[in-house]
């Protein structure tokens, strides 16, 4: 959201994160991509934010690279409920339940024990 609003500080063109296979599976699940497959080492999930220079419209393109693929070519990921490329604001609506959490204890089914 900060990148889209030009309020990101420090502003960068790219961010890289390293994670485990379960994190990649969780990010795919956020996009309604249910995969009962093994995520190979070296696999990548790429989120690209594009701004149309004429209209200023923001779109998101999600790509997956299978680390075991011989050519390592990125494959487009279809985002359920969104056209291709996906409108940024529509993507935010689709994924809101995963990032707009107000009660973490309820979300994680965690109860405090009293001493």
PDB file of C-alpha atoms in Angstrom:
ATOM      1  CA  UNK A   1       0.000   0.000   0.000  1.00  0.00           C
ATOM      2  CA  UNK A   2       2.830   2.412   0.868  1.00  0.00           C
ATOM      3  CA  UNK A   3       4.526   1.754  -2.462  1.00  0.00           C
ATOM      4  CA  UNK A   4       1.260   2.414  -4.296  1.00  0.00           C
ATOM      5  CA  UNK A   5       0.782   5.686  -2.397  1.00  0.00           C
ATOM      6  CA  UNK A   6       4.401   6.808  -2.934  1.00  0.00           C
ATOM      7  CA  UNK A   7       4.875   6.993   0.847  1.00  0.00           C
ATOM      8  CA  UNK A   8       7.300   4.085   1.235  1.00  0.00           C
ATOM      9  CA  UNK A   9      10.435   5.028   3.130  1.00  0.00           C
ATOM     10  CA  UNK A  10      13.018   4.196   2.148  1.00  0.00           C
ATOM     11  CA  UNK A  11      11.612   3.868  -1.350  1.00  0.00           C
ATOM     12  CA  UNK A  12      13.038   0.925  -3.255  1.00  0.00           C
ATOM     13  CA  UNK A  13      12.330  -0.531  -6.667  1.00  0.00           C
ATOM     14  CA  UNK A  14      12.675  -4.113  -5.402  1.00  0.00           C
ATOM     15  CA  UNK A  15      12.477  -6.028  -2.160  1.00  0.00           C
ATOM     16  CA  UNK A  16      13.766  -9.558  -1.673  1.00  0.00           C
ATOM     17  CA  UNK A  17      12.655 -11.894   1.099  1.00  0.00           C
ATOM     18  CA  UNK A  18      13.847 -15.382   1.826  1.00  0.00           C
ATOM     19  CA  UNK A  19      11.488 -17.894   3.387  1.00  0.00           C
ATOM     20  CA  UNK A  20      10.587 -21.535   3.809  1.00  0.00           C
ATOM     21  CA  UNK A  21       8.320 -23.646   1.634  1.00  0.00           C
ATOM     22  CA  UNK A  22       5.402 -23.302   4.051  1.00  0.00           C
ATOM     23  CA  UNK A  23       5.534 -19.524   3.760  1.00  0.00           C
ATOM     24  CA  UNK A  24       5.354 -19.784  -0.031  1.00  0.00           C
ATOM     25  CA  UNK A  25       2.392 -22.174   0.313  1.00  0.00           C
ATOM     26  CA  UNK A  26       0.650 -19.716   2.663  1.00  0.00           C
ATOM     27  CA  UNK A  27       1.163 -16.832   0.234  1.00  0.00           C
ATOM     28  CA  UNK A  28      -0.227 -18.982  -2.582  1.00  0.00           C
ATOM     29  CA  UNK A  29      -3.217 -19.919  -0.413  1.00  0.00           C
ATOM     30  CA  UNK A  30      -3.955 -16.199   0.087  1.00  0.00           C
ATOM     31  CA  UNK A  31      -4.478 -16.072  -3.674  1.00  0.00           C
ATOM     32  CA  UNK A  32      -6.747 -19.159  -3.580  1.00  0.00           C
ATOM     33  CA  UNK A  33      -4.008 -21.259  -5.124  1.00  0.00           C
ATOM     34  CA  UNK A  34      -4.343 -24.569  -3.307  1.00  0.00           C
ATOM     35  CA  UNK A  35      -1.297 -26.640  -4.076  1.00  0.00           C
ATOM     36  CA  UNK A  36      -0.736 -30.062  -2.579  1.00  0.00           C
ATOM     37  CA  UNK A  37       2.743 -30.166  -3.979  1.00  0.00           C
ATOM     38  CA  UNK A  38       6.227 -29.886  -2.647  1.00  0.00           C
ATOM     39  CA  UNK A  39       7.783 -26.448  -3.016  1.00  0.00           C
ATOM     40  CA  UNK A  40      11.241 -27.098  -4.415  1.00  0.00           C
ATOM     41  CA  UNK A  41      14.347 -25.398  -3.066  1.00  0.00           C
ATOM     42  CA  UNK A  42      15.106 -22.222  -4.984  1.00  0.00           C
ATOM     43  CA  UNK A  43      11.452 -21.608  -5.869  1.00  0.00           C
ATOM     44  CA  UNK A  44      10.222 -18.035  -5.894  1.00  0.00           C
ATOM     45  CA  UNK A  45       6.980 -16.126  -5.669  1.00  0.00           C
ATOM     46  CA  UNK A  46       7.217 -12.727  -7.340  1.00  0.00           C
ATOM     47  CA  UNK A  47       4.749  -9.885  -6.810  1.00  0.00           C
ATOM     48  CA  UNK A  48       5.052  -7.088  -9.367  1.00  0.00           C
ATOM     49  CA  UNK A  49       3.304  -3.737  -8.943  1.00  0.00           C
ATOM     50  CA  UNK A  50       2.772  -1.873 -12.218  1.00  0.00           C
ATOM     51  CA  UNK A  51       1.475   1.652 -12.798  1.00  0.00           C
ATOM     52  CA  UNK A  52      -0.052   2.495 -16.172  1.00  0.00           C
ATOM     53  CA  UNK A  53       1.750   5.706 -17.234  1.00  0.00           C
ATOM     54  CA  UNK A  54      -1.315   6.992 -19.105  1.00  0.00           C
ATOM     55  CA  UNK A  55      -4.027   6.327 -16.536  1.00  0.00           C
ATOM     56  CA  UNK A  56      -2.083   5.882 -13.298  1.00  0.00           C
ATOM     57  CA  UNK A  57      -4.001   2.642 -12.683  1.00  0.00           C
ATOM     58  CA  UNK A  58      -2.127   0.164 -10.487  1.00  0.00           C
ATOM     59  CA  UNK A  59      -2.096  -3.530 -11.298  1.00  0.00           C
ATOM     60  CA  UNK A  60      -0.476  -6.542  -9.663  1.00  0.00           C
ATOM     61  CA  UNK A  61       1.054  -9.485 -11.449  1.00  0.00           C
ATOM     62  CA  UNK A  62       2.056 -12.575  -9.470  1.00  0.00           C
ATOM     63  CA  UNK A  63       4.580 -15.038 -10.865  1.00  0.00           C
ATOM     64  CA  UNK A  64       5.860 -18.391  -9.612  1.00  0.00           C
ATOM     65  CA  UNK A  65       9.255 -19.867 -10.409  1.00  0.00           C
ATOM     66  CA  UNK A  66       9.708 -23.576  -9.690  1.00  0.00           C
ATOM     67  CA  UNK A  67      13.251 -24.015  -8.389  1.00  0.00           C
ATOM     68  CA  UNK A  68      13.419 -27.460  -9.998  1.00  0.00           C
ATOM     69  CA  UNK A  69      12.406 -26.220 -13.461  1.00  0.00           C
ATOM     70  CA  UNK A  70      15.172 -26.593 -16.063  1.00  0.00           C
ATOM     71  CA  UNK A  71      14.582 -23.113 -17.520  1.00  0.00           C
ATOM     72  CA  UNK A  72      13.428 -21.291 -14.317  1.00  0.00           C
ATOM     73  CA  UNK A  73      10.908 -19.317 -16.382  1.00  0.00           C
ATOM     74  CA  UNK A  74       8.294 -17.537 -14.251  1.00  0.00           C
ATOM     75  CA  UNK A  75       4.704 -18.732 -14.655  1.00  0.00           C
ATOM     76  CA  UNK A  76       1.751 -16.358 -14.217  1.00  0.00           C
ATOM     77  CA  UNK A  77      -0.430 -17.089 -11.204  1.00  0.00           C
ATOM     78  CA  UNK A  78      -4.169 -16.609 -11.681  1.00  0.00           C
ATOM     79  CA  UNK A  79      -5.704 -14.692  -8.802  1.00  0.00           C
ATOM     80  CA  UNK A  80      -9.227 -15.936  -8.138  1.00  0.00           C
ATOM     81  CA  UNK A  81     -11.764 -13.128  -8.415  1.00  0.00           C
ATOM     82  CA  UNK A  82      -9.455 -10.859 -10.387  1.00  0.00           C
ATOM     83  CA  UNK A  83      -8.749 -10.167 -14.046  1.00  0.00           C
ATOM     84  CA  UNK A  84      -5.238 -10.373 -15.472  1.00  0.00           C
ATOM     85  CA  UNK A  85      -3.436  -8.257 -14.617  1.00  0.00           C
ATOM     86  CA  UNK A  86      -5.180  -7.832 -11.280  1.00  0.00           C
ATOM     87  CA  UNK A  87      -6.299  -4.347 -10.277  1.00  0.00           C
ATOM     88  CA  UNK A  88      -4.324  -3.353  -7.166  1.00  0.00           C
ATOM     89  CA  UNK A  89      -7.402  -2.289  -5.195  1.00  0.00           C
ATOM     90  CA  UNK A  90      -9.192  -5.535  -6.072  1.00  0.00           C
ATOM     91  CA  UNK A  91      -6.129  -7.498  -4.897  1.00  0.00           C
ATOM     92  CA  UNK A  92      -6.238  -5.606  -1.595  1.00  0.00           C
ATOM     93  CA  UNK A  93      -9.934  -6.496  -1.172  1.00  0.00           C
ATOM     94  CA  UNK A  94      -9.290 -10.168  -1.958  1.00  0.00           C
ATOM     95  CA  UNK A  95      -6.446 -10.456   0.562  1.00  0.00           C
ATOM     96  CA  UNK A  96      -7.784  -8.064   3.244  1.00  0.00           C
ATOM     97  CA  UNK A  97      -8.775 -10.813   5.659  1.00  0.00           C
ATOM     98  CA  UNK A  98      -5.120 -11.870   5.849  1.00  0.00           C
ATOM     99  CA  UNK A  99      -3.548  -8.512   6.636  1.00  0.00           C
ATOM    100  CA  UNK A 100      -6.294  -6.491   8.334  1.00  0.00           C
ATOM    101  CA  UNK A 101      -6.431  -8.392  11.627  1.00  0.00           C
ATOM    102  CA  UNK A 102      -7.538  -6.497  14.710  1.00  0.00           C
ATOM    103  CA  UNK A 103      -7.683  -9.346  17.265  1.00  0.00           C
ATOM    104  CA  UNK A 104      -4.635 -11.602  16.996  1.00  0.00           C
ATOM    105  CA  UNK A 105      -5.623 -13.656  20.058  1.00  0.00           C
ATOM    106  CA  UNK A 106      -8.943 -14.547  18.447  1.00  0.00           C
ATOM    107  CA  UNK A 107      -7.362 -15.140  15.043  1.00  0.00           C
ATOM    108  CA  UNK A 108      -4.730 -17.486  16.499  1.00  0.00           C
ATOM    109  CA  UNK A 109      -7.208 -19.175  18.866  1.00  0.00           C
ATOM    110  CA  UNK A 110      -4.960 -18.211  21.751  1.00  0.00           C
ATOM    111  CA  UNK A 111      -6.231 -17.920  25.305  1.00  0.00           C
ATOM    112  CA  UNK A 112      -4.243 -16.265  28.044  1.00  0.00           C
ATOM    113  CA  UNK A 113      -3.684 -18.386  31.102  1.00  0.00           C
ATOM    114  CA  UNK A 114      -4.196 -16.689  34.416  1.00  0.00           C
ATOM    115  CA  UNK A 115      -1.658 -17.193  37.153  1.00  0.00           C
TER     116      UNK A 115
END
